[in-house]
mmCIF file of C-alpha atoms (C1' of nucleotides) in Angstrom:
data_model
loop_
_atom_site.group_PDB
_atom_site.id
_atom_site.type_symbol
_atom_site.label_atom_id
_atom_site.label_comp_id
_atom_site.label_asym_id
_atom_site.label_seq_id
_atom_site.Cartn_x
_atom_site.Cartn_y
_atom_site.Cartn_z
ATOM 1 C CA UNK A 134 7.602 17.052 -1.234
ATOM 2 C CA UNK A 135 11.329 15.745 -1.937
ATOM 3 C CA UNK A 136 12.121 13.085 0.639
ATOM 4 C CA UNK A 137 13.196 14.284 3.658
ATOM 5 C CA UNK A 138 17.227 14.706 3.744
ATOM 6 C CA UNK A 139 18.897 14.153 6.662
ATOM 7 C CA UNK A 140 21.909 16.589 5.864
ATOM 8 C CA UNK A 141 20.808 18.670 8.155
ATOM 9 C CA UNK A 142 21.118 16.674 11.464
ATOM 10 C CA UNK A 143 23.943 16.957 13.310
ATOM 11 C CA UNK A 144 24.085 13.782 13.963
ATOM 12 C CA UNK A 145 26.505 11.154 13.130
ATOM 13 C CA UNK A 146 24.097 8.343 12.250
ATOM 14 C CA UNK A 147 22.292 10.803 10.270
ATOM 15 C CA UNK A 148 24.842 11.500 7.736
ATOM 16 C CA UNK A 149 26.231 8.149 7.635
ATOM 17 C CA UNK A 150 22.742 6.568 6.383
ATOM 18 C CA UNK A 151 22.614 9.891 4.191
ATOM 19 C CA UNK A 152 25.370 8.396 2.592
ATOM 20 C CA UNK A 153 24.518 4.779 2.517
ATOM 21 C CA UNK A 154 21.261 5.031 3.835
ATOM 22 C CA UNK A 155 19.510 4.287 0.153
ATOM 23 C CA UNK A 156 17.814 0.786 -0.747
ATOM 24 C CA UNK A 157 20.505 -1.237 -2.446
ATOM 25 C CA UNK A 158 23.686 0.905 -1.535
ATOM 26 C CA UNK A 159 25.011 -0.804 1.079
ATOM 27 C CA UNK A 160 24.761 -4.207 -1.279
ATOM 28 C CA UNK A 161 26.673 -2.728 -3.915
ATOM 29 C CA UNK A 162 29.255 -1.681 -1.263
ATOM 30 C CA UNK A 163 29.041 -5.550 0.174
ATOM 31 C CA UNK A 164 29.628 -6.778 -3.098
ATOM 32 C CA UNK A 165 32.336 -4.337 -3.496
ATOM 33 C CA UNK A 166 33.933 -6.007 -0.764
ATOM 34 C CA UNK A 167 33.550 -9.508 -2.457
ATOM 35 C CA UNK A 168 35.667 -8.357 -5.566
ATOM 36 C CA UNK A 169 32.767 -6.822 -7.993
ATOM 37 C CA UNK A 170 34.150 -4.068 -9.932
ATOM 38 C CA UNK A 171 32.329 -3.548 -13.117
ATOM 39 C CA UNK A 172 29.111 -2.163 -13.739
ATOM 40 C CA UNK A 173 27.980 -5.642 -15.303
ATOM 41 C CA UNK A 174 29.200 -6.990 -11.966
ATOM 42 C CA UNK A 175 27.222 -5.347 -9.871
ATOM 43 C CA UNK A 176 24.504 -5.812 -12.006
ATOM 44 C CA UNK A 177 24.267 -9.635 -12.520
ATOM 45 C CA UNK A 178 25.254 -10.548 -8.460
ATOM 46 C CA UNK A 179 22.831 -8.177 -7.491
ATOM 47 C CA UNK A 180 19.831 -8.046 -9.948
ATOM 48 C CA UNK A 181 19.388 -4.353 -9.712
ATOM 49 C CA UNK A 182 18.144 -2.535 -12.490
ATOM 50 C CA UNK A 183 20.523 -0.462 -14.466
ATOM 51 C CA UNK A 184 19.287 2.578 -13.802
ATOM 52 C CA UNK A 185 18.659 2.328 -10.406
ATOM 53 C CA UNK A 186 22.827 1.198 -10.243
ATOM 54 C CA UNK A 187 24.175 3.889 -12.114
ATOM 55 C CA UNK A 188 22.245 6.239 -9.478
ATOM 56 C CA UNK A 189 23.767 4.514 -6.975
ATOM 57 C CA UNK A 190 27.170 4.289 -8.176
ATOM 58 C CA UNK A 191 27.343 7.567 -8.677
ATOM 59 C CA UNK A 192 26.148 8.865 -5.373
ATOM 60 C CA UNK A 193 28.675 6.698 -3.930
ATOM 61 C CA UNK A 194 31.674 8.184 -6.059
ATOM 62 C CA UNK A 195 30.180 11.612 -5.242
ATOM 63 C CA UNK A 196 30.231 10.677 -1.597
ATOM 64 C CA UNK A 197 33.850 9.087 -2.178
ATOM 65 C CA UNK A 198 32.958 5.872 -0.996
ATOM 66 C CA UNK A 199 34.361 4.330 -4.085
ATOM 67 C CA UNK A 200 36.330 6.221 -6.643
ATOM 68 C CA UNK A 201 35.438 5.038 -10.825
ATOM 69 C CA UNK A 202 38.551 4.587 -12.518
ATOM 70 C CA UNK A 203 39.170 4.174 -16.472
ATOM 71 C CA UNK A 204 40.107 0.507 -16.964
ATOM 72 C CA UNK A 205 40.188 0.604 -20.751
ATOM 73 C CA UNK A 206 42.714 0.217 -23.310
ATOM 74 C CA UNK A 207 39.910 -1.807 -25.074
ATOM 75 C CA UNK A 208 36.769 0.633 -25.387
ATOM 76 C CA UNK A 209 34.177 1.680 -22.562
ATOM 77 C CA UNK A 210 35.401 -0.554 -19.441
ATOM 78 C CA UNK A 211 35.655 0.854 -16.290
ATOM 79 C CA UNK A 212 36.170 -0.140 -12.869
ATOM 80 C CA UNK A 213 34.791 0.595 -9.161
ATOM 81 C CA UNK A 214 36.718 0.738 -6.337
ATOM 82 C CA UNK A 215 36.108 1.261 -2.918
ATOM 83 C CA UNK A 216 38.434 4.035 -1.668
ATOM 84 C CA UNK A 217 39.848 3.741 2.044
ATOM 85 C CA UNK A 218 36.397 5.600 3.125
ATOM 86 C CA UNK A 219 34.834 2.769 1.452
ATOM 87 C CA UNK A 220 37.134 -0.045 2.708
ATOM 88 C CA UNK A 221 36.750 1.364 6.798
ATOM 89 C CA UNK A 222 32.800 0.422 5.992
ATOM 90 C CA UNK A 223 33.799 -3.312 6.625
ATOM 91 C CA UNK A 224 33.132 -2.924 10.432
ATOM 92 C CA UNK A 225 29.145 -1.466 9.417
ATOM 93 C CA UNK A 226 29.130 -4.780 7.236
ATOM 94 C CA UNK A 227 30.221 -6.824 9.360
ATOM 95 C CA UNK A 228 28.059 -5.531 12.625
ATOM 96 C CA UNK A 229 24.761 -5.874 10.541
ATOM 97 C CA UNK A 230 26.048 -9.752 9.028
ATOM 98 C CA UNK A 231 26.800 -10.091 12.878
ATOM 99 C CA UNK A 232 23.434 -9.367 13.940
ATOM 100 C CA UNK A 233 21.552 -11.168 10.982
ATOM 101 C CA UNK A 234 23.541 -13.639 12.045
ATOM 102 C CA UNK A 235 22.435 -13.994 15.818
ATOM 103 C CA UNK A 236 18.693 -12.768 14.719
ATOM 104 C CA UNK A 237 17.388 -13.823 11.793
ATOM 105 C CA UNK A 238 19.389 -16.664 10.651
ATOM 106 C CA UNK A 239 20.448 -18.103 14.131
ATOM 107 C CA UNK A 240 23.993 -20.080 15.246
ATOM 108 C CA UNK A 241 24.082 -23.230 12.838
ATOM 109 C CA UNK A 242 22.400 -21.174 9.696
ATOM 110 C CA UNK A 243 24.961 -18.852 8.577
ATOM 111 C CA UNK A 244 25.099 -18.518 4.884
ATOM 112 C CA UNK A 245 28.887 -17.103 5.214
ATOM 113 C CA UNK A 246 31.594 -17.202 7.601
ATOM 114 C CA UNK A 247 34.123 -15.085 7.916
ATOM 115 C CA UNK A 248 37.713 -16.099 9.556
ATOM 116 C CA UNK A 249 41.124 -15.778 10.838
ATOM 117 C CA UNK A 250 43.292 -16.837 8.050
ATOM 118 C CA UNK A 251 45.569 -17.925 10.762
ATOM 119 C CA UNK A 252 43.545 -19.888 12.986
ATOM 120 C CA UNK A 253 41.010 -20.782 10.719
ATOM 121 C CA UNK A 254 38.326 -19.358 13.623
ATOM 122 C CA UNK A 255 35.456 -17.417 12.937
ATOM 123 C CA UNK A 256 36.217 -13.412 13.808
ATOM 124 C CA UNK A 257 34.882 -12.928 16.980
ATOM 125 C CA UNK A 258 31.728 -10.637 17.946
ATOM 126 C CA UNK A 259 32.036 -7.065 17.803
ATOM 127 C CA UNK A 260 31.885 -5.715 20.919
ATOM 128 C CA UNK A 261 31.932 -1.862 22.169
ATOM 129 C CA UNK A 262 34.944 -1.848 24.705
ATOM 130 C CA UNK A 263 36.788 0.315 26.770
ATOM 131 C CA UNK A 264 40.065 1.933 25.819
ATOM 132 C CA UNK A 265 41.613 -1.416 27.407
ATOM 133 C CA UNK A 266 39.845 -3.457 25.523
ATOM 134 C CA UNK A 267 37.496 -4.880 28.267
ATOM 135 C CA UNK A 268 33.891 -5.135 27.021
ATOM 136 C CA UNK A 269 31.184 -2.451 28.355
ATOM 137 C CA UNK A 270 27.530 -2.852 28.275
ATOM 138 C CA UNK A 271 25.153 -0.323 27.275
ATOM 139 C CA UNK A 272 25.059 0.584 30.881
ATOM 140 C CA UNK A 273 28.498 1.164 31.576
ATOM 141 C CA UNK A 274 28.436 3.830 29.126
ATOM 142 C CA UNK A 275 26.999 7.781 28.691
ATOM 143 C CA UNK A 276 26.605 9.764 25.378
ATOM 144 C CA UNK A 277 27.458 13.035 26.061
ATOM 145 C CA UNK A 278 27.154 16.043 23.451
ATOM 146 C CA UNK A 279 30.631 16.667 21.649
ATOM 147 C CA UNK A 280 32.978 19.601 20.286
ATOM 148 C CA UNK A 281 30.698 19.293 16.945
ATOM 149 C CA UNK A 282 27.134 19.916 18.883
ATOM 150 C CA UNK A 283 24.941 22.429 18.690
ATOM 151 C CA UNK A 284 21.244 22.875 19.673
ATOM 152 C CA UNK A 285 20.184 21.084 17.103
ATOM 153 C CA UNK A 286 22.046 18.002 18.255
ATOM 154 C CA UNK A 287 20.492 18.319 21.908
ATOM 155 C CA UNK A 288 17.189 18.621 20.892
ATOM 156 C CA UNK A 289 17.604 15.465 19.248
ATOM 157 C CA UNK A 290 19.615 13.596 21.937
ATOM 158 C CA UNK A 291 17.821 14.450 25.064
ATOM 159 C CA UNK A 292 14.074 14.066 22.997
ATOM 160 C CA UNK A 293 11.704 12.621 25.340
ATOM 161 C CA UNK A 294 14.204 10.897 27.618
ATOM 162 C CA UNK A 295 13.623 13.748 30.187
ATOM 163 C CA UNK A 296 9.563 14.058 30.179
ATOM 164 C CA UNK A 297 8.967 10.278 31.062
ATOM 165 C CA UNK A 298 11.879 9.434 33.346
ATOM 166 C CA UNK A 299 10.072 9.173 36.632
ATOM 167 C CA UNK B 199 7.517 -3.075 -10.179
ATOM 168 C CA UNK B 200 7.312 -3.439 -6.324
ATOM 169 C CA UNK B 201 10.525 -2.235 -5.045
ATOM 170 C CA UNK B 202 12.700 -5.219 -5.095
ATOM 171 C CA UNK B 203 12.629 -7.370 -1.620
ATOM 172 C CA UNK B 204 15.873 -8.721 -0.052
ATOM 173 C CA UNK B 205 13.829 -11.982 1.252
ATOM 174 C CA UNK B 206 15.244 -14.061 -0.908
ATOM 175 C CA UNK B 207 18.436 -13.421 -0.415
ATOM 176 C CA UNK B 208 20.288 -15.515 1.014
ATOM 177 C CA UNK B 209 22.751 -12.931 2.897
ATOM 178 C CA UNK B 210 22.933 -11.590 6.450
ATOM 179 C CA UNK B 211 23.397 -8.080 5.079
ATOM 180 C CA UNK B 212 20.807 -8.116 2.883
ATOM 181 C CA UNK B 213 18.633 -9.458 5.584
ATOM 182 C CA UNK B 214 19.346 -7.159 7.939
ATOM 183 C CA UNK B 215 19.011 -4.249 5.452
ATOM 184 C CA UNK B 216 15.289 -5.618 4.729
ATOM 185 C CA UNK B 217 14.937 -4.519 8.333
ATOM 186 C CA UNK B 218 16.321 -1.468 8.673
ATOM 187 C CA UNK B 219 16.863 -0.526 5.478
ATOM 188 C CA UNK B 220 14.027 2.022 4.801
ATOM 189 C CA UNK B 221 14.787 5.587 4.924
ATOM 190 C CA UNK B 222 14.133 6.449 8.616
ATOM 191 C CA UNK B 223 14.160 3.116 10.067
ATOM 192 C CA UNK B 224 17.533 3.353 11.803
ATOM 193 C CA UNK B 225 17.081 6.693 12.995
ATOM 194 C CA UNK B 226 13.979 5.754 14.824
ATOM 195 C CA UNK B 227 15.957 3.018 16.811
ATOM 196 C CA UNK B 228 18.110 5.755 17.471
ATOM 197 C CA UNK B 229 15.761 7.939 19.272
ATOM 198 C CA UNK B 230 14.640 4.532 21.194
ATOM 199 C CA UNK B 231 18.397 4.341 22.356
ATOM 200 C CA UNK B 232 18.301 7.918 23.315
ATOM 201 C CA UNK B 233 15.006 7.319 25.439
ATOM 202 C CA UNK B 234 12.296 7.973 22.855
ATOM 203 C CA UNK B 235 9.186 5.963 23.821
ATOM 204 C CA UNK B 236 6.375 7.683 22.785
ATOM 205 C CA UNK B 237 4.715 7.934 19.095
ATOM 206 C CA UNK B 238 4.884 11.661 19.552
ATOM 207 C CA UNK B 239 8.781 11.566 21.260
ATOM 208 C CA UNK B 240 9.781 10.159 17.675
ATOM 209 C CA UNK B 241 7.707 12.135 15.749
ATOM 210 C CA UNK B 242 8.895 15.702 17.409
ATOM 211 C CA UNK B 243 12.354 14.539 17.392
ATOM 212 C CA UNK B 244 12.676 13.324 14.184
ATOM 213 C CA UNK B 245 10.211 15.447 11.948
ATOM 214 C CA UNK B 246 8.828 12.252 10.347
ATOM 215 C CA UNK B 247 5.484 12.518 9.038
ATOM 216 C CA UNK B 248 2.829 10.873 10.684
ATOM 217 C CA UNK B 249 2.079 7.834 8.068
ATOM 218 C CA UNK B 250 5.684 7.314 7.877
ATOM 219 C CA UNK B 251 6.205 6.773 11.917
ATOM 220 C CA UNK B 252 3.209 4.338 11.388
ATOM 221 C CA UNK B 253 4.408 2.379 9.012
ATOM 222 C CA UNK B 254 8.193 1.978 10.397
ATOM 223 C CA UNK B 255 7.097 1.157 13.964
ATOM 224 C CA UNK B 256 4.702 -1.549 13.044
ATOM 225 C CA UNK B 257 7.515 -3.017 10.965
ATOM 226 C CA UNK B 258 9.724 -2.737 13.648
ATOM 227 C CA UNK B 259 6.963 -4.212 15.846
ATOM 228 C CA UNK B 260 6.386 -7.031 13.014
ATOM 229 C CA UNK B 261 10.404 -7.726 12.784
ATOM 230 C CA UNK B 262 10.370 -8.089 16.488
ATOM 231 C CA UNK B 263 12.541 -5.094 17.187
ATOM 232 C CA UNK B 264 10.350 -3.133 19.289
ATOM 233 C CA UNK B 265 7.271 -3.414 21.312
ATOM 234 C CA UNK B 266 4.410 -2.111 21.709
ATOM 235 C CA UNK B 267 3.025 -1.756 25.255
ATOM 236 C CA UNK B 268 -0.217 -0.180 26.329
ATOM 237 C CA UNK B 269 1.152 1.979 28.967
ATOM 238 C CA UNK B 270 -2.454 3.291 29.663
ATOM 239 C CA UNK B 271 -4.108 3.653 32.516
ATOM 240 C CA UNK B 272 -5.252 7.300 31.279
ATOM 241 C CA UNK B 273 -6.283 6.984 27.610
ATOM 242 C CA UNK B 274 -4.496 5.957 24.632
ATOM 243 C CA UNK B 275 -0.697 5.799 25.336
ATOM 244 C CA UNK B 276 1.313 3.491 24.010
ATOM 245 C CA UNK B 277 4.940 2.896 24.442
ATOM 246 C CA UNK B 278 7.646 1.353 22.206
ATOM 247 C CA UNK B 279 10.467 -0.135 23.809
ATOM 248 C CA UNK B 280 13.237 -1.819 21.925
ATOM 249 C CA UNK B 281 13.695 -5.812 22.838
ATOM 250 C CA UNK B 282 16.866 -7.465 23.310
ATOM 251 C CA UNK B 283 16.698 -7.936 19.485
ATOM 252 C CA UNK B 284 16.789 -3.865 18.997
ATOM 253 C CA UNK B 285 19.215 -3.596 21.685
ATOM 254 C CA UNK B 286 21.343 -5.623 20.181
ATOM 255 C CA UNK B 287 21.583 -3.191 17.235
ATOM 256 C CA UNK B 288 23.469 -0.768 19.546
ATOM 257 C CA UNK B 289 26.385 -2.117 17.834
ATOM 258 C CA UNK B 290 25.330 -1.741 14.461
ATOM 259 C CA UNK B 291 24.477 2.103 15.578
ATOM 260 C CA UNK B 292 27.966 2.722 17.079
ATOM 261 C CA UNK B 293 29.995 0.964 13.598
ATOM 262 C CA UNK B 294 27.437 3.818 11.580
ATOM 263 C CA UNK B 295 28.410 6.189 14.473
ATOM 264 C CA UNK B 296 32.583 5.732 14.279
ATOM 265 C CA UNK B 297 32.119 5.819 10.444
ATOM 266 C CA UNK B 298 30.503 8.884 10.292
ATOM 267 C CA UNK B 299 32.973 10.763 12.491
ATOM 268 C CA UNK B 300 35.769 9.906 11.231
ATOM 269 C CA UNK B 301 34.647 10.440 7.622
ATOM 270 C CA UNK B 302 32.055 12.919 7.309
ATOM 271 C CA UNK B 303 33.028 15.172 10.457
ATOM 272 C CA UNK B 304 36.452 14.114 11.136
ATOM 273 C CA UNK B 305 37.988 14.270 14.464
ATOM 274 C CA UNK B 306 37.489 17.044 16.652
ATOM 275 C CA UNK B 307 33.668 17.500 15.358
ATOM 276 C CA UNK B 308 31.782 14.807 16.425
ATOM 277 C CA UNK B 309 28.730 15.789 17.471
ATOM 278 C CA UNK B 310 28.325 13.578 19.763
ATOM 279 C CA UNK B 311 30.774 11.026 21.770
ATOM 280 C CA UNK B 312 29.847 8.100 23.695
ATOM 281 C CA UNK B 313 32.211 7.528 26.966
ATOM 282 C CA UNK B 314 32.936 5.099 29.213
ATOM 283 C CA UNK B 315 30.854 5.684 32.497
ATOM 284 C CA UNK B 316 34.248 5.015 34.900
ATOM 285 C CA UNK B 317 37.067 6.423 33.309
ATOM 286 C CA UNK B 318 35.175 9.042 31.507
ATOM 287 C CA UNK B 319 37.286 8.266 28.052
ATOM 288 C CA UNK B 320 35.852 7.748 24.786
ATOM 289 C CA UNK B 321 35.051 3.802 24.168
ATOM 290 C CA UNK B 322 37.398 2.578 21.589
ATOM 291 C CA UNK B 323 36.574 2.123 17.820
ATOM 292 C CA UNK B 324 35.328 -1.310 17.412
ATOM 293 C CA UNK B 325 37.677 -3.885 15.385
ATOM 294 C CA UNK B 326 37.476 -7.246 13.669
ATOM 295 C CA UNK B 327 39.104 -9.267 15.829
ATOM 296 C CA UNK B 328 40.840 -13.274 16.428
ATOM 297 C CA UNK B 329 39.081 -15.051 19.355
ATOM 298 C CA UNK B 330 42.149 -13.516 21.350
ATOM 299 C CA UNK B 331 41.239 -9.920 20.823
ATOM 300 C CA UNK B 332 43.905 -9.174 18.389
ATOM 301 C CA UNK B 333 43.151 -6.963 15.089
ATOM 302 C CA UNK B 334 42.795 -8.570 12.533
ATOM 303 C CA UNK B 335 43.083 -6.694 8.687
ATOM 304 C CA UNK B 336 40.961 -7.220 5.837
ATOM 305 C CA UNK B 337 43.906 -9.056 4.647
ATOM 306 C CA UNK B 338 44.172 -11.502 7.397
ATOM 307 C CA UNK B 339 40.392 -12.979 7.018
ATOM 308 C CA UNK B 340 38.778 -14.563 4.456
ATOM 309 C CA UNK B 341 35.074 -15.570 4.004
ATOM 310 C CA UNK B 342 33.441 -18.977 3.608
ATOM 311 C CA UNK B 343 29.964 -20.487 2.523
ATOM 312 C CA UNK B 344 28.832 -20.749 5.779
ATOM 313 C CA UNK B 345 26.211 -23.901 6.990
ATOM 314 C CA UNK B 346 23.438 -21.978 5.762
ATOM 315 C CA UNK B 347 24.612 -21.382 2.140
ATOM 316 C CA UNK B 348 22.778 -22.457 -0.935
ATOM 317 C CA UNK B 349 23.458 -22.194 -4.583
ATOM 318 C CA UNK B 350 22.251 -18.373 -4.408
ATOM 319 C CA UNK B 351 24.776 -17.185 -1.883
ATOM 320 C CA UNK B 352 27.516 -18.686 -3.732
ATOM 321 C CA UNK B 353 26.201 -16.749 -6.795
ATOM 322 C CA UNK B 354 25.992 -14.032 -4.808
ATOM 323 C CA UNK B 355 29.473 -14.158 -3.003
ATOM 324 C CA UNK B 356 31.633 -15.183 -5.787
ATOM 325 C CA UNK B 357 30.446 -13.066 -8.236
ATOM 326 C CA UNK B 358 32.929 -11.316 -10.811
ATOM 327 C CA UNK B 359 35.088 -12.332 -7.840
ATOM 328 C CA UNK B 360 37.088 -14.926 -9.982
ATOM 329 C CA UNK B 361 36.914 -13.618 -13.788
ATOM 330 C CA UNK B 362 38.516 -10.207 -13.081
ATOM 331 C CA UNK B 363 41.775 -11.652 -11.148
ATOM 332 C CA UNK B 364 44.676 -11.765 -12.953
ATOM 333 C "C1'" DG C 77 -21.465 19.238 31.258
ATOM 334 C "C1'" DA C 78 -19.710 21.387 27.044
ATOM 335 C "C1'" DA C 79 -15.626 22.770 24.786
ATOM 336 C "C1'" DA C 80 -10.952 22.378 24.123
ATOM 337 C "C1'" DT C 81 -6.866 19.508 24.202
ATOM 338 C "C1'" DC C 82 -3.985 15.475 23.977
ATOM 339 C "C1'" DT C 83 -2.595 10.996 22.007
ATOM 340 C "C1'" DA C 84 -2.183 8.043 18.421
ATOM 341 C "C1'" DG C 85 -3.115 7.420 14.678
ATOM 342 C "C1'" DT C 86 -5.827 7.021 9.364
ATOM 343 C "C1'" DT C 87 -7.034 8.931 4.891
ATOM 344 C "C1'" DG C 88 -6.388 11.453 0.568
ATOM 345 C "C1'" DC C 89 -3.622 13.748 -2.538
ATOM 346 C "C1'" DA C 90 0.918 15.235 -4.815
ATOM 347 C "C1'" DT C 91 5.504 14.169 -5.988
ATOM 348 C "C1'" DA C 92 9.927 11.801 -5.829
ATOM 349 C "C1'" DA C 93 12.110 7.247 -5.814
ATOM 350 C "C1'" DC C 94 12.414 2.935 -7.893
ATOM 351 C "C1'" DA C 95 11.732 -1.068 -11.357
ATOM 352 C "C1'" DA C 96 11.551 -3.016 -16.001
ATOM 353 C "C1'" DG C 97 12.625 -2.957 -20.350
ATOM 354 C "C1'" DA C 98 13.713 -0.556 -24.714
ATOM 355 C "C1'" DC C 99 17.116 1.900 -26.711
ATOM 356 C "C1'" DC C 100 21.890 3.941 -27.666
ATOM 357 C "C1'" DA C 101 26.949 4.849 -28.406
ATOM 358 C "C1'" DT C 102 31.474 3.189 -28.531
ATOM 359 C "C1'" DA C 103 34.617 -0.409 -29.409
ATOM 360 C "C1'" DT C 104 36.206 -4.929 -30.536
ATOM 361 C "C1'" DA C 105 35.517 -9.506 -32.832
ATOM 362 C "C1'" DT C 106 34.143 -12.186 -36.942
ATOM 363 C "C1'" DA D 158 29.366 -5.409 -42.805
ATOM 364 C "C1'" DT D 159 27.374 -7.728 -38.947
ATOM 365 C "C1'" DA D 160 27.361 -9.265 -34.426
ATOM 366 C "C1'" DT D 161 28.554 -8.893 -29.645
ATOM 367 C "C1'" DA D 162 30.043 -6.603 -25.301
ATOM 368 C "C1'" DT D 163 30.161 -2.716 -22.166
ATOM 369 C "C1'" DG D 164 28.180 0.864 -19.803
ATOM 370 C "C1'" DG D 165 25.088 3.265 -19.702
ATOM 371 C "C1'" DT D 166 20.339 6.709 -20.777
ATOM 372 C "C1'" DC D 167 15.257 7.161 -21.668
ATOM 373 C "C1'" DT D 168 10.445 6.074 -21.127
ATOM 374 C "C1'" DT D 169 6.909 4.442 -18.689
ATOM 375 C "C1'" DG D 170 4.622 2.689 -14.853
ATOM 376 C "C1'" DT D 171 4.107 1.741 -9.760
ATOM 377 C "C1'" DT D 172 5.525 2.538 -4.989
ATOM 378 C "C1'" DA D 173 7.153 5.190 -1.244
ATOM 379 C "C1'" DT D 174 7.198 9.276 1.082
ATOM 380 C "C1'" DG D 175 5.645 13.913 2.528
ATOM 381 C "C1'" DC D 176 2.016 17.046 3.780
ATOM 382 C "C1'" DA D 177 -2.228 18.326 5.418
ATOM 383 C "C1'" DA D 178 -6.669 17.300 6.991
ATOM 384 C "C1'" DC D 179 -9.426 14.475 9.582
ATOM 385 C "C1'" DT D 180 -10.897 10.867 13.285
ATOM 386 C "C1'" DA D 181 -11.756 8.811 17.752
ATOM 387 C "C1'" DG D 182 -11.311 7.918 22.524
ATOM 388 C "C1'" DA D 183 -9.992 9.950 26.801
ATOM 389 C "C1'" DT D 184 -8.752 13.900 29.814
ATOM 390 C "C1'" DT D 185 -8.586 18.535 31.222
ATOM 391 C "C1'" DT D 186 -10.450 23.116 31.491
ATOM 392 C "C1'" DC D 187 -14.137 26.362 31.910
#
DNA sequence: GAAATCTAGTTGCATAACAAGACCATATAT
DNA sequence: ATATATGGTCTTGTTATGCAACTAGATTTC
């Protein structure tokens, strides 16, 4: 009666909240990205219990989302650092603050911005484009099964979509 | 010891992950993007246990990312049908997408690749961007206390931020 | 028209995940 | 020698999740 893993979809959402799909992980990787690098860090910005961190930290240096490295001439003092699979998780971050944005907090309420050093203008909106960089809706596009599919991947894909289509 | 809320947190992320942050949340607006409608379409194509399906789609229901709609004429049959709330997550779901297939599959194994419907290529990975649709690097933005921030998200977002930099 | 089936769940039980706080080991500071 | 800081582990409870059985209205089959 484990909880059900998801390492056996082959599917690419799957495995990516396998990874960070745990309560609290993708706040630790958040405050990763705001400069938190010690244990105590994490701990204190986030108010997660210790044990429930370590878990997490771990999975995530198993998963080599962030890599722990020995910061200590001066006794037990380590650091956490996001490694470059870690870092690329910045556009995940920044779609969900996107949406919270739009959804939950609405224009005028954000409780962070984040901008073009240059400009000074917020980042604009995610959007999924073509290779040209013109925006496409959800219309414009198709999913389509790729080099990595197998029948397990189709059953998932094409569930019900088929039976109710009239 | 309830598991620890996000409410009052004053952060996009962490509001969006009280939405979709439980263990098969995301997944299940997967399906809905892939045509799933049905309580049994989700529950066949994901394996979920019955309670579990309850529970996430009335929360999605509650959150006001999916609706339910008595589609019956002939007995009980329900639909759920993302709003423009839930469709709006399709970006969320591609960022978790990219991630995943460039880190956990790599190139050339996707399971899965989402194209555009006139040229047939793959849509692009999705950037940060400046208003004018150039890239923009970690390095290039920074992040703000937004209009919405309090004494908590400053906490939050400057955390060990300051006493670790040399 | 009675029995079986289908849909959309609820309920009860077992176990794993999570939270809170006590405790611990190493090292430096006083 | 004592106190403090770091980075945890251990113990103990409470949820969350999984599994199976059951329910209830409606339809289909016999």
């Amino acid at each position: 009666m484990d909880r059900t893993s998801f390492r056996d979809m082959n599917c690419s959402v799957a495995q990516a909240l396998e990874v960070l799909g745990d309560w609290w992980t993708l706040l630790i990787v958040r405050d990763a990205f705001f400069g938190a690098r010690r244990f105590a860090d994490f701990e204190a910005s986030l108010g997660i219990a210790k044990n429930t961190l370590s878990d997490r930290l771990k999975h995530l240096v198993d998963k080599g989302v962030m890599e722990k490295i020995d910061a200590g001439q001066t006794g037990p003092r380590f650091e956490y650092r996001l490694t470059e699979k870690g870092r690329d998780l910045h556009i995940v971050l920044t779609a969900l603050r996107q949406w919270s944005d739009k959804w939950v907090y609405g224009p005028g309420n954000e409780p962070l911005l984040v901008k073009d050093k240059r400009t000074g203008d917020p980042v604009s909106e995610l959007r999924v484009t073509d290779s040209d960089g013109n925006p496409l809706s959800l219309r414009d596009m198709f999913s389509v099964a790729g080099p990595g599919a197998n029948e397990e991947t189709l059953r998932m894909f094409a569930p019900a979509a088929k039976k109710h289509r009239r």
